[in-house]
mmCIF file of C-alpha atoms in Angstrom:
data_model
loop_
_atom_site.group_PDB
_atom_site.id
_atom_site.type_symbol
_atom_site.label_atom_id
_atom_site.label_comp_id
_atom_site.label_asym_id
_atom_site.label_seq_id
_atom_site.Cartn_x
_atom_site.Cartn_y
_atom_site.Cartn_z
ATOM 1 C CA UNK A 1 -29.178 -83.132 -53.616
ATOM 2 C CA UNK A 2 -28.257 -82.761 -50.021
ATOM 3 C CA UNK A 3 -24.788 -84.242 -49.726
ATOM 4 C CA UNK A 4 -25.573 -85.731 -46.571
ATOM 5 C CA UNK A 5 -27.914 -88.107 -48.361
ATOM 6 C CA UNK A 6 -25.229 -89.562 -50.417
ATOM 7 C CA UNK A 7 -24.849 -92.955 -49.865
ATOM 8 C CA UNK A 8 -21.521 -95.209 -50.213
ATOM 9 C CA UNK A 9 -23.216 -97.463 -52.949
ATOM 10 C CA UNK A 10 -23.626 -93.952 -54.691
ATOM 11 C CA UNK A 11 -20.359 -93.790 -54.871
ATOM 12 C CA UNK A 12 -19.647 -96.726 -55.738
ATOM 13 C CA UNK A 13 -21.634 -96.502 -58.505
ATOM 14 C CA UNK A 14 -19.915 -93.332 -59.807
ATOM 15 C CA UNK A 15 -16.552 -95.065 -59.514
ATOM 16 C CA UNK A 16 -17.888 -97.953 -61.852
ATOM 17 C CA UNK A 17 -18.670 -95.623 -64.379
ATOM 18 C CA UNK A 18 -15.283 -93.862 -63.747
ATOM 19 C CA UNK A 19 -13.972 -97.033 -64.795
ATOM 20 C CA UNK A 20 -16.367 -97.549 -67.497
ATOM 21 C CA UNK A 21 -15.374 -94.341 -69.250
ATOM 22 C CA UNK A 22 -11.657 -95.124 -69.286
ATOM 23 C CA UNK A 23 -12.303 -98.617 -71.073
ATOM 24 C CA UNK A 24 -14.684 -96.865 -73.190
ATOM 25 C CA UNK A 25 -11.964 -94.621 -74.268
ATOM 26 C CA UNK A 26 -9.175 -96.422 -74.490
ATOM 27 C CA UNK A 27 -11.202 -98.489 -77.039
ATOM 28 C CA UNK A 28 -12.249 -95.810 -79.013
ATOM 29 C CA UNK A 29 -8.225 -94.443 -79.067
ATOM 30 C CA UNK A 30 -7.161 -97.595 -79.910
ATOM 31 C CA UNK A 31 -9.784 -97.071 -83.341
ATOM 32 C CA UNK A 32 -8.112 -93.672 -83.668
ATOM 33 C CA UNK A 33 -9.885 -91.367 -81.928
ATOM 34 C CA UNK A 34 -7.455 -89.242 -80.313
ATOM 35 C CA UNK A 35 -8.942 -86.086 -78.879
ATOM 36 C CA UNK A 36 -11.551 -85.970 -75.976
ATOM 37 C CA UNK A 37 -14.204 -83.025 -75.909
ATOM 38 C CA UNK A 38 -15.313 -81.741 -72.470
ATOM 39 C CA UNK A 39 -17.856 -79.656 -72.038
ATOM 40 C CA UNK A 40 -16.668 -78.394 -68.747
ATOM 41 C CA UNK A 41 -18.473 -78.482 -65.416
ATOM 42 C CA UNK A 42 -20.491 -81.784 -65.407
ATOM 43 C CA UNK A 43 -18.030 -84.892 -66.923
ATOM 44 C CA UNK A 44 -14.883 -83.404 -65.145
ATOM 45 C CA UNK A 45 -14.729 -85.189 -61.838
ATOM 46 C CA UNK A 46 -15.786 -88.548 -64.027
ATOM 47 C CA UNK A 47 -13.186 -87.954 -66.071
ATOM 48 C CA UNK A 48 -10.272 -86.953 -63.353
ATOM 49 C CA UNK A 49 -11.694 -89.976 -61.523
ATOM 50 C CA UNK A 50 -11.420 -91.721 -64.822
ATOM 51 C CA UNK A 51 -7.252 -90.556 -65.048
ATOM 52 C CA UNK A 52 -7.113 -91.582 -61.369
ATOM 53 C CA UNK A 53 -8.059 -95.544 -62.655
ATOM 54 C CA UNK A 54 -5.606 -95.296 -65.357
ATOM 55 C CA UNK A 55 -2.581 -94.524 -63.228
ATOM 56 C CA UNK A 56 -4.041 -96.791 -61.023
ATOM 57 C CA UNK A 57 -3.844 -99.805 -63.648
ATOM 58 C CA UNK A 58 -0.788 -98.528 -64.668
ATOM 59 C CA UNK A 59 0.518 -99.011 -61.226
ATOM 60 C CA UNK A 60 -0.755 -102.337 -61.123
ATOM 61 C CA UNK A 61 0.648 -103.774 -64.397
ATOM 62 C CA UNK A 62 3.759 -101.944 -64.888
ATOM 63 C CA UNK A 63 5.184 -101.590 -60.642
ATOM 64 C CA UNK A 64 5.280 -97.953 -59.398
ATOM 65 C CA UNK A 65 6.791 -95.832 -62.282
ATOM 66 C CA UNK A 66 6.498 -92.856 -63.333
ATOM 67 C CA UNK A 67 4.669 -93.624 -66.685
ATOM 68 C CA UNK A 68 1.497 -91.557 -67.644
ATOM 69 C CA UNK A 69 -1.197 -93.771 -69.230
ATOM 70 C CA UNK A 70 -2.835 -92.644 -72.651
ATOM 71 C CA UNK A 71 -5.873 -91.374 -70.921
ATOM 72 C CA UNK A 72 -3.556 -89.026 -69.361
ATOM 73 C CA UNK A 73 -1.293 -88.347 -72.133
ATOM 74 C CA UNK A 74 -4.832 -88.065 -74.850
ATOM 75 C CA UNK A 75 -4.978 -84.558 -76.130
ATOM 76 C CA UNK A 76 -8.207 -82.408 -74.835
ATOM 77 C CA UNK A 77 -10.286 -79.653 -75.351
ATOM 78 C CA UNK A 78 -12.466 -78.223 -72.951
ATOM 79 C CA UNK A 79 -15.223 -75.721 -74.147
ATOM 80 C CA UNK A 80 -18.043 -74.017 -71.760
ATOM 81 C CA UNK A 81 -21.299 -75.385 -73.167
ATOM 82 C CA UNK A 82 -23.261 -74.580 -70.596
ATOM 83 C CA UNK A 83 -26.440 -72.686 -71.704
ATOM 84 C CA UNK A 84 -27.387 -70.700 -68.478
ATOM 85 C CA UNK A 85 -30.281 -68.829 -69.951
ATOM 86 C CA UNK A 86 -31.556 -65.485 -67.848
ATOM 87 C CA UNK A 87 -34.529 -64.027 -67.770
ATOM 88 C CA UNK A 88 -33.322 -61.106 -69.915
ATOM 89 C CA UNK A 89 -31.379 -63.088 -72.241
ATOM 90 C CA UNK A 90 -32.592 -63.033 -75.611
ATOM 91 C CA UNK A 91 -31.041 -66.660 -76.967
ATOM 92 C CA UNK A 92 -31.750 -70.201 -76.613
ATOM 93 C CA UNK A 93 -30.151 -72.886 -75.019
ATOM 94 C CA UNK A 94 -30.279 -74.602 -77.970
ATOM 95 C CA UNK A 95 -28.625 -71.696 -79.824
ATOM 96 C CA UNK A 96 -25.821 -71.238 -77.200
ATOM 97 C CA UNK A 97 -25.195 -74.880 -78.007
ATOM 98 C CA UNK A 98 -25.499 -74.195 -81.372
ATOM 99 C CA UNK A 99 -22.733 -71.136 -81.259
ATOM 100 C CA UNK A 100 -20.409 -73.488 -78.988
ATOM 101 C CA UNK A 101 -20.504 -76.234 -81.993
ATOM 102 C CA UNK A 102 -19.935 -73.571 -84.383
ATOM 103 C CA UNK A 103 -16.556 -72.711 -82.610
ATOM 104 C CA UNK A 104 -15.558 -76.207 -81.876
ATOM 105 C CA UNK A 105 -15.783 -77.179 -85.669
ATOM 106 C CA UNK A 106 -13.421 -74.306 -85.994
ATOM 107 C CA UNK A 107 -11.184 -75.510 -83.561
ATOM 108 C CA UNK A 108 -11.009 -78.724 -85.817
ATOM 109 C CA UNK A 109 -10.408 -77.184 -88.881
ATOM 110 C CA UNK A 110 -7.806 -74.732 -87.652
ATOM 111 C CA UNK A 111 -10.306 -71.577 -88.714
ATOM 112 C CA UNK A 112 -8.640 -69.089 -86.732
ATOM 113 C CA UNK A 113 -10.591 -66.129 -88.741
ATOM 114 C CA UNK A 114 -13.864 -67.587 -88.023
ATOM 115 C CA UNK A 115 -16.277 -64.912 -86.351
ATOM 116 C CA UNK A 116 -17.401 -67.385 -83.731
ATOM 117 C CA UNK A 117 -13.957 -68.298 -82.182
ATOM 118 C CA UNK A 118 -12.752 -64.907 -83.045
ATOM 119 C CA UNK A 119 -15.350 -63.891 -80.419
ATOM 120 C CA UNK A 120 -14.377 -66.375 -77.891
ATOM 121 C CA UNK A 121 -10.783 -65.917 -77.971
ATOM 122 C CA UNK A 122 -11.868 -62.242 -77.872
ATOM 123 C CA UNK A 123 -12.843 -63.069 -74.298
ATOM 124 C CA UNK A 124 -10.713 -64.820 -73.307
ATOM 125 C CA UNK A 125 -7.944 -61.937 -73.878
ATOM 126 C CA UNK A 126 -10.394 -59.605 -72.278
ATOM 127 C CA UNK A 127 -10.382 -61.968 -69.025
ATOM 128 C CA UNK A 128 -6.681 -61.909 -67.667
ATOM 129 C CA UNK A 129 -6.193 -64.791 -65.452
ATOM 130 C CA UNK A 130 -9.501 -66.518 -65.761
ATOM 131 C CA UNK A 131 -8.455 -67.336 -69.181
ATOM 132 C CA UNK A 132 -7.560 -71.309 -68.982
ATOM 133 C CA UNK A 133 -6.873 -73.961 -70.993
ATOM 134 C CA UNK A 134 -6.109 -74.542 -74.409
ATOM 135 C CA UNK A 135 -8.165 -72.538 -77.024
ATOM 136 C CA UNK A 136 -6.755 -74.645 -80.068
ATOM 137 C CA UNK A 137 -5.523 -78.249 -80.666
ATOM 138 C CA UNK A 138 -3.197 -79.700 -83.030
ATOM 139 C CA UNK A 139 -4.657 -79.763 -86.487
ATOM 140 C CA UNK A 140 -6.319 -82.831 -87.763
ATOM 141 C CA UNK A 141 -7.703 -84.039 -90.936
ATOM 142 C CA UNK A 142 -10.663 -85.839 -89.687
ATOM 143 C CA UNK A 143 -13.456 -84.706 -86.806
ATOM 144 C CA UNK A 144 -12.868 -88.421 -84.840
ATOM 145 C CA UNK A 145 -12.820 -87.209 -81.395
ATOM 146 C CA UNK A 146 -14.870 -88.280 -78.337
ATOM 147 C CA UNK A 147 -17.653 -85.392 -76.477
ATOM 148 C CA UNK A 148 -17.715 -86.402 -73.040
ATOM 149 C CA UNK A 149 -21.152 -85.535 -70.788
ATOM 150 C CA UNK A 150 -23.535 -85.911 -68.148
ATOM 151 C CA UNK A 151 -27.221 -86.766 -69.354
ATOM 152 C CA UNK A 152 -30.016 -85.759 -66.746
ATOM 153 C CA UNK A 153 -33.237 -85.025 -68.706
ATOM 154 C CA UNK A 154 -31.166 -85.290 -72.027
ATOM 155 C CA UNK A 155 -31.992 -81.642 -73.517
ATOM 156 C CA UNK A 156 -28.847 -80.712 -73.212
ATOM 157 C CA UNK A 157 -27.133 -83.206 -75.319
ATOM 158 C CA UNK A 158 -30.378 -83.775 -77.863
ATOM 159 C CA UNK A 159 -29.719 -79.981 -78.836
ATOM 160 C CA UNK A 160 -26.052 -80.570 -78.919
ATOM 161 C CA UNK A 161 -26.689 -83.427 -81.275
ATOM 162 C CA UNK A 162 -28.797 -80.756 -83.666
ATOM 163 C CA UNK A 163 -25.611 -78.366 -82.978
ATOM 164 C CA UNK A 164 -23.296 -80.927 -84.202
ATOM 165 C CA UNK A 165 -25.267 -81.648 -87.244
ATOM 166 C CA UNK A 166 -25.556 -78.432 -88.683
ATOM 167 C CA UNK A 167 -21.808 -77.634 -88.225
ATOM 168 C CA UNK A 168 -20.812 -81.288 -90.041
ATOM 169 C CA UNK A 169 -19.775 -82.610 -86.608
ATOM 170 C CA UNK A 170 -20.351 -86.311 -87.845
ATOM 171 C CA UNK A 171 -17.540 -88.221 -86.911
ATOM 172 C CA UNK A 172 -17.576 -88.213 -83.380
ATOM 173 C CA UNK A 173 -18.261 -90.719 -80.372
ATOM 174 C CA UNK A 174 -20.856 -89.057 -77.626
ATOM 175 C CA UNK A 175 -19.822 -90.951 -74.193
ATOM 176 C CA UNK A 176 -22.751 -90.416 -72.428
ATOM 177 C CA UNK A 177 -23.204 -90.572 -68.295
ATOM 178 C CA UNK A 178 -26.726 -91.122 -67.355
ATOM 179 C CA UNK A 179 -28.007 -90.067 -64.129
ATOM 180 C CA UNK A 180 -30.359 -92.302 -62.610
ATOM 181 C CA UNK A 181 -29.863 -94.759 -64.788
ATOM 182 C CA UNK A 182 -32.050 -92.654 -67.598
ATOM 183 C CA UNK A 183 -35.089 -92.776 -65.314
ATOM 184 C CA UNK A 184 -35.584 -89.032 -65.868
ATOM 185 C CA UNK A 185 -35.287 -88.788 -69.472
ATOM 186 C CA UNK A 186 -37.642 -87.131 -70.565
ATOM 187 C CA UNK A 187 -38.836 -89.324 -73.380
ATOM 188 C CA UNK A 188 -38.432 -86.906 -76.870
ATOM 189 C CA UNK A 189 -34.504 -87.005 -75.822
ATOM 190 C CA UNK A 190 -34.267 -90.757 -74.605
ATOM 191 C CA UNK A 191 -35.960 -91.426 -78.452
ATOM 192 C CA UNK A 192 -32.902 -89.117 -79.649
ATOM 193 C CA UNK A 193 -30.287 -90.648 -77.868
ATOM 194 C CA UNK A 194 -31.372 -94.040 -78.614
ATOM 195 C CA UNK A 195 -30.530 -93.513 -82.315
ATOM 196 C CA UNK A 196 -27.151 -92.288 -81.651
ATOM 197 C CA UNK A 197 -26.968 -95.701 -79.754
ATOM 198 C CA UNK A 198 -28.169 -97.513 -82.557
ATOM 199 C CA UNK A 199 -26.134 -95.842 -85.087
ATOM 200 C CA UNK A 200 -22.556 -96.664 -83.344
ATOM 201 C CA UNK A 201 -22.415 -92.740 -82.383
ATOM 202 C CA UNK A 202 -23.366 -92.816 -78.650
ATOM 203 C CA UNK A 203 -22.288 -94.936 -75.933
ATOM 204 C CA UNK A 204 -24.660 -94.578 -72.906
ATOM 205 C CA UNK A 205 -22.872 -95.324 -69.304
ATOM 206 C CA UNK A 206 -25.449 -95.795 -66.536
ATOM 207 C CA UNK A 207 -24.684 -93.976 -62.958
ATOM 208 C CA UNK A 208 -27.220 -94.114 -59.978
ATOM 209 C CA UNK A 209 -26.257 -90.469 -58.848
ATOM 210 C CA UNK A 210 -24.841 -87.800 -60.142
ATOM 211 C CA UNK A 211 -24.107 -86.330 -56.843
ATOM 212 C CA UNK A 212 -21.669 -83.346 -58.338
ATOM 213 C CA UNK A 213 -24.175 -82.370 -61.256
ATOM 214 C CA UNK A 214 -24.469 -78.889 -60.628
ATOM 215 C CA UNK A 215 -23.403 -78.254 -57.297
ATOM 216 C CA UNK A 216 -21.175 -75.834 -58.707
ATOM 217 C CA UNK A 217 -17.287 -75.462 -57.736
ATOM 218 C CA UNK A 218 -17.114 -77.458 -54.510
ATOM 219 C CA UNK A 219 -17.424 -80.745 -56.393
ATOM 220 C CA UNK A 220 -15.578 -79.983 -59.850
ATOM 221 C CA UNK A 221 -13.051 -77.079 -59.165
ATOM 222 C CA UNK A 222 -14.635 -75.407 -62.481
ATOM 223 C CA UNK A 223 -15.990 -71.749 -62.062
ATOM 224 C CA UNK A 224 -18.329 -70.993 -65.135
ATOM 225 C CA UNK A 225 -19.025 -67.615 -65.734
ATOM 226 C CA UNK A 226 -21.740 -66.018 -68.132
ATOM 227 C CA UNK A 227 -22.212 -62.465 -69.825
ATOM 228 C CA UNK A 228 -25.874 -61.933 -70.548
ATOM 229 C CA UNK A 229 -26.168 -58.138 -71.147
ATOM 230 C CA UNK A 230 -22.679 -58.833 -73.966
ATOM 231 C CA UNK A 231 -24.654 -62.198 -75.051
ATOM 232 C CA UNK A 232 -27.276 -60.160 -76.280
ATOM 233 C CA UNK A 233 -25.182 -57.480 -77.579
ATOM 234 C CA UNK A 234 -23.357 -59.866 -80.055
ATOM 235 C CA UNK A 235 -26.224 -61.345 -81.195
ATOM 236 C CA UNK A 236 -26.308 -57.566 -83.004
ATOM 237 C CA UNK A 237 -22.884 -58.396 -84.748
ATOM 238 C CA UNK A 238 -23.289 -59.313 -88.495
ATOM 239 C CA UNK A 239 -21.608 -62.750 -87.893
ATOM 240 C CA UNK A 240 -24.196 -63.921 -85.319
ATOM 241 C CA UNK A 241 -26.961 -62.168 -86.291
ATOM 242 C CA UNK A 242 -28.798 -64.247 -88.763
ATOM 243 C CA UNK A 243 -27.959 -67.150 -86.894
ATOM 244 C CA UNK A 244 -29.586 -66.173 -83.633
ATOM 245 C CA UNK A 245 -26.016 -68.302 -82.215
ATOM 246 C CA UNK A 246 -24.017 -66.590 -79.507
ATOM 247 C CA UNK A 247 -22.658 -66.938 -76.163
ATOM 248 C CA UNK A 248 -20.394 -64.806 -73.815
ATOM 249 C CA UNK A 249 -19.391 -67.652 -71.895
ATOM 250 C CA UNK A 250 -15.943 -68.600 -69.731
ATOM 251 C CA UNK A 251 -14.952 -71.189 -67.258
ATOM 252 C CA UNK A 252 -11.692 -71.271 -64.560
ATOM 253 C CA UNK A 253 -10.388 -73.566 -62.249
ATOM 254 C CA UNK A 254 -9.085 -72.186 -58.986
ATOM 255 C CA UNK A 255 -8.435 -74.972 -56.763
ATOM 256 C CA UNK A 256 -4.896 -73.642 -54.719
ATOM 257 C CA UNK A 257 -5.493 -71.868 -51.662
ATOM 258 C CA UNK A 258 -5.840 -68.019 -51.854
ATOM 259 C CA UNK A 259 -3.475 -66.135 -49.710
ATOM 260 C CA UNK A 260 -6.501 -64.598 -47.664
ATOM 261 C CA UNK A 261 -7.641 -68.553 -47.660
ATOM 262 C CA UNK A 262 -10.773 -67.090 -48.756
ATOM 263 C CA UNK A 263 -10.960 -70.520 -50.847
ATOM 264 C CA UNK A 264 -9.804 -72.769 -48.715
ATOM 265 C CA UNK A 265 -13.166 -75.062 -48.136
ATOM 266 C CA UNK A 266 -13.936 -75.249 -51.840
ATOM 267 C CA UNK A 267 -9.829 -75.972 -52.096
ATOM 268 C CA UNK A 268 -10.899 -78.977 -49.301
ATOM 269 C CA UNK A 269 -13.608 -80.147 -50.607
ATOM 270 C CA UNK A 270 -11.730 -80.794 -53.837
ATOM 271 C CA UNK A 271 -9.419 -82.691 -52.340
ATOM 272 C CA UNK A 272 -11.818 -84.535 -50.198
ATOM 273 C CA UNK A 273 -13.982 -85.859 -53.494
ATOM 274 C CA UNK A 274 -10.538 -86.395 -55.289
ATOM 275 C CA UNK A 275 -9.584 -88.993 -52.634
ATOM 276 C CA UNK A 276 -12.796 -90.619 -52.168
ATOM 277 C CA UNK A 277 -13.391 -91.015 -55.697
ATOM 278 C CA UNK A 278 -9.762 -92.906 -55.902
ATOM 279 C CA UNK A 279 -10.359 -95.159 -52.977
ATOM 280 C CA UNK A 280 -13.752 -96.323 -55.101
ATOM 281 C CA UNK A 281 -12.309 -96.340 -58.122
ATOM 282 C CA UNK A 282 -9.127 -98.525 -56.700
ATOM 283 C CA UNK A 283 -11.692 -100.937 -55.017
ATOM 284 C CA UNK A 284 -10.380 -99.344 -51.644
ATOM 285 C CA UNK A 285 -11.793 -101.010 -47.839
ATOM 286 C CA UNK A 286 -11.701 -97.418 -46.694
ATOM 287 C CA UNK A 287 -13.804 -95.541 -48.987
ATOM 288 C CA UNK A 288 -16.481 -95.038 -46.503
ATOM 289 C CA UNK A 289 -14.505 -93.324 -44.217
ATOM 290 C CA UNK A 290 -13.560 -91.031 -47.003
ATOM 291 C CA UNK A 291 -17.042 -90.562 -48.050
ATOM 292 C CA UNK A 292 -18.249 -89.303 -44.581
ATOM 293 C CA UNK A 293 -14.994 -86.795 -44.703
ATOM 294 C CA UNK A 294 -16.371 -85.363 -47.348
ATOM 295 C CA UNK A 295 -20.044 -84.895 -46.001
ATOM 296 C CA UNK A 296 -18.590 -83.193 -43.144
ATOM 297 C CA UNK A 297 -16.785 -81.157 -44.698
ATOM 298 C CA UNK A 298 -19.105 -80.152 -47.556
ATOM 299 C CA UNK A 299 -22.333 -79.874 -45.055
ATOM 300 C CA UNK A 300 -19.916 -78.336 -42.503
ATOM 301 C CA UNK A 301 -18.767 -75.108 -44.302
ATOM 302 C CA UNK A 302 -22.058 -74.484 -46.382
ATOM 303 C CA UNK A 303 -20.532 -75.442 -49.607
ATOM 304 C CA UNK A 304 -24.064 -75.983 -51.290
ATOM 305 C CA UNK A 305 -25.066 -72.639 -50.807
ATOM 306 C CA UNK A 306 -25.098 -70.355 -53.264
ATOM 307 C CA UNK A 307 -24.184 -67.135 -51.664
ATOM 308 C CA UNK A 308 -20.871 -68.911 -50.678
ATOM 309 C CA UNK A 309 -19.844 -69.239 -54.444
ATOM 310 C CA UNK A 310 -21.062 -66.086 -54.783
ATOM 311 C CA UNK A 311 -18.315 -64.770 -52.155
ATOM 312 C CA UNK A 312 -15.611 -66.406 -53.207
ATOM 313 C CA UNK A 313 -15.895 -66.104 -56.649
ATOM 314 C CA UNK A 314 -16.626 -61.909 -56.532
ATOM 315 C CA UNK A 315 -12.816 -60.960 -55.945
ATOM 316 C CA UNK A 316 -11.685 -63.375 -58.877
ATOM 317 C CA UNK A 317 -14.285 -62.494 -61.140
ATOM 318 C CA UNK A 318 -13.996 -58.619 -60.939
ATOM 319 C CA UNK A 319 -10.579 -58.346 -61.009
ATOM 320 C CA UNK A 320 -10.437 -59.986 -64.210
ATOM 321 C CA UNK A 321 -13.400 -58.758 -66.200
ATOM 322 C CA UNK A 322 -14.907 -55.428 -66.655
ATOM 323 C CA UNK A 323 -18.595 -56.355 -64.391
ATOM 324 C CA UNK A 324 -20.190 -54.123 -62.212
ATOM 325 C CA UNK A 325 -21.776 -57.218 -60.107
ATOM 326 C CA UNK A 326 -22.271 -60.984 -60.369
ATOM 327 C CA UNK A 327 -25.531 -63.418 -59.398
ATOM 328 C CA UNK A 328 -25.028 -66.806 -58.523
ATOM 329 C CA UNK A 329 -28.217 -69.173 -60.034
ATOM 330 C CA UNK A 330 -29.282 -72.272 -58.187
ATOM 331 C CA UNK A 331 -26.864 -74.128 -60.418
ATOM 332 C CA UNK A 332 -23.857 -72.220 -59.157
ATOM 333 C CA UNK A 333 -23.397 -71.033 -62.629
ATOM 334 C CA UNK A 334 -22.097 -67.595 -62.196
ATOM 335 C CA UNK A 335 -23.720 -64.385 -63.660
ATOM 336 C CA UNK A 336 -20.722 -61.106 -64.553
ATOM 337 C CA UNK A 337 -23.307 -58.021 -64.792
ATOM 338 C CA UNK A 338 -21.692 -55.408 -66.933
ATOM 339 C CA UNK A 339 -23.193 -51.695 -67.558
ATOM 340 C CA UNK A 340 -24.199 -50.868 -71.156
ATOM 341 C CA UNK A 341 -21.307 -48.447 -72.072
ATOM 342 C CA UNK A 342 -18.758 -51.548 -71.355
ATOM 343 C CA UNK A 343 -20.709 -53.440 -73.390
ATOM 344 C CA UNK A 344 -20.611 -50.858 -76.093
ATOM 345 C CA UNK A 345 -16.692 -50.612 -75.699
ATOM 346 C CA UNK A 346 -16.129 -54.312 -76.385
ATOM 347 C CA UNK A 347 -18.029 -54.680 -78.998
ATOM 348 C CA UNK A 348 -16.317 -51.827 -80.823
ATOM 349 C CA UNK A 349 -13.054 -53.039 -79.736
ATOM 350 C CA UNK A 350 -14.136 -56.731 -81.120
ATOM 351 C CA UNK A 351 -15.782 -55.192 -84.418
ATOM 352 C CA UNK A 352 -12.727 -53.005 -84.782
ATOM 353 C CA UNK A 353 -9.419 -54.871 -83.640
#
C-alpha cells in the first residue's frame, strides 16, 4: 500500500493487536509455553510493538524501574520462512516451508547432525556478519512453543501447518495476525485455519491493515536474503533430495547508521514506526502527529521503492557472501545471484567438511 494512505485508525488498529498478542502470550507462558517462534519479516514490528506494551505495563504497575517483563525476558527463535519462489527455482513454497519445519524440529530436539540444520548453519558460517541471531535454543523436552505470523491470503501458514505435521510439530500455539480482518482469505486456507481454531491450536487476532506486510526493510529492520541458483543445487544433495525440501535462505537486521550514512532513511524510518507504534500502543494524544512523521519521511526518501533496497542492501550483501549480483522482488525480498562454479565450491565444501 501507499503509505500515504495509512490512516490513524489503521494504526490504531495495529496497536490493539500489539496489545492483543502480548495478553495472548503471556497466557499461553503462564500454561508453560516458553519459547516464541518468529518467522522473521512479517510479525516483527507486532511483536517489538508487542515488548513496547509490556514495558509499558510494567511501567505502569511497578513505577519506573528497570525490570524487563516476561515478554521481554521469553526465549526466541527466529527462522527465515519466507518462500520467495523465482522463476528458475525448482522448489515449492510449500517445500521451502516444509525444509524450514524440518530444521526447526531439529532445533527442538537438539539434532545438531541433522542434514537440514547442518545446511543452514552451513550458511550462516559462509555469511560473515549477516549471520544473526541465535541458531539453537536451550533444550527442551516438549515442542510447547508459540509460531508467531501475519495471515494475508493464509497459504503461507496452511502449508506451514502441513510442514509442521509431517515433522511432529504438534504441540504448538499458532498466534495468528489477520490482515483485513480475514476478508482476503482465500477460502481453502480460512477452512484450514478454522480447525486449528477449533482444535485449541490457533488463536486468530484481527488487524484492519497490515501496513508493514512486505514493504521490506523500511518498516521491520529485517533484510531477507535468498540463494536460488544454491537452492536448487542442494536439492541434488542426498539429504534433500527425496524430499524435494530445501532452502538457501538468510535474514539480517541492520538498523545503526552506516558510516557513509548510506542507511540512514531506512535507520529513520525505523525509528519513526518504533515511536508511533508506542504512542498507539500506550493510548498516546499524540500519535497522529507521529503517524504523519512517518509518512513524510517514508514517502519523502522513496523508501517503498525497490531499487532503494536494492542500493543499500548491495554493499552489505556482497561483502558477506560469495554473489555476483542481487534482484530486489516487489516484496523487497532480496535475491544473492551466485555463478555456477561458487555454487559447485559450497556444495563440496558442505558435502565434504
Amino acid at each position: 500500500m501507499n503509505v500515504m494512505d495509512l490512516t490513524l485508525n489503521d494504526v490504531q488498529s495495529y496497536a490493539a493487536a500489539c496489545k492483543a498478542m502480548h495478553d495472548y502470550i503471556e497466557t499461553l507462558r503462564m500454561e508453560g509455553y516458553d519459547l516464541l517462534v518468529v518467522p522473521s519479516r512479517g510479525a516483527h514490528p507486532f511483536l517489538q510493538a508487542a515488548k513496547s506494551y509490556a514495558h509499558n505495563q510494567t511501567a505502569a504497575t511497578r513505577g519506573p524501574r528497570l525490570f524487563a517483563p516476561p515478554l521481554v525476558r521469553m526465549e526466541e527463535l527466529y527462522l527465515p520462512f519466507t518462500a520467495d519462489i523465482a522463476s528458475d527455482q525448482n522448489v515449492s513454497s510449500s517445500a521451502i516451508r516444509g525444509y524450514w519445519s524440518r530444521v526447526l524440529a531439529a532445533i527442538l530436539r537438539g539434532d545438531k547432525s541433522e542434514p537440514a540444520y547442518r545446511f543452514y548453519e552451513f550458511l550462516r558460517q559462509q555469511a560473515g556478519s549477516l549471520a544473526v541471531g541465535v541458531s539453537q535454543v536451550r533444550p527442551r523436552n516438549h515442542f510447547r512453543f508459540i509460531f508467531v505470523d501475519t495471515v494475508v491470503s493464509g497459504r503461507a501458514i496452511t502449508e506451514i501447518f502441513g510442514g509442521f505435521a509431517a515433522y511432529g510439530l504438534s504441540e504448538c500455539h499458532f498466534l495468528l495476525l489477520l490482515d483485513k480482518g480475514g476478508r482476503d482469505l482465500k477460502p481453502e486456507y480460512k477452512r484450514a485455519i478454522d480447525a486449528m481454531v477449533a482444535r485449541g491450536r490457533a488463536t486468530t487476532i484481527p488487524v484492519d491493515n497490515i501496513f508493514t506486510e512486505d514493504e521490506g526493510p523500511a518498516m521491520s529492520g529485517i533484510w531477507t536474503v535468498t540463494m536460488p541458483e544454491l537452492m536448487n543445487a542442494a536439492l541434488t544433495l542426498p539429504a534433500f533430495a527425496g524430499t524435494g525440501q530445501a532452502a538457501a535462505t538468510l535474514f539480517y537486521w541492520e538498523i545503526r547508521r552506516r558510516d557513509d550514512r548510506s542507511n540512514l532513511p531506512i535507520t529513520v524510518s525505523n525509528g519513526h514506526l518504533s515511536t508511533m507504534l508506542y504512542s498507539a500502543v500506550a493510548d498516546g494524544g499524540v500519535t497522529g502527529l507521529f503517524l504523519k512523521d512517518f509518512q513524510d519521511h517514508v514517502s519523502g526518501s522513496h523508501l517503498q521503492d525497490q531499487a532503494l533496497t536494492k542500493e543499500v542492501a548491495w554493499p552489505v550483501v556482497s561483502r558477506n557472501l560469495p554473489i555476483r549480483s542481487i534482484d530486489v522482488t516487489g516484496s523487497h525480498v532480496v535475491r544473492g545471484r551466485m555463478d555456477a562454479k561458487t555454487i559447485e565450491g559450497l556444495i563440496r565444501k558442505f558435502s565434504n567438511p
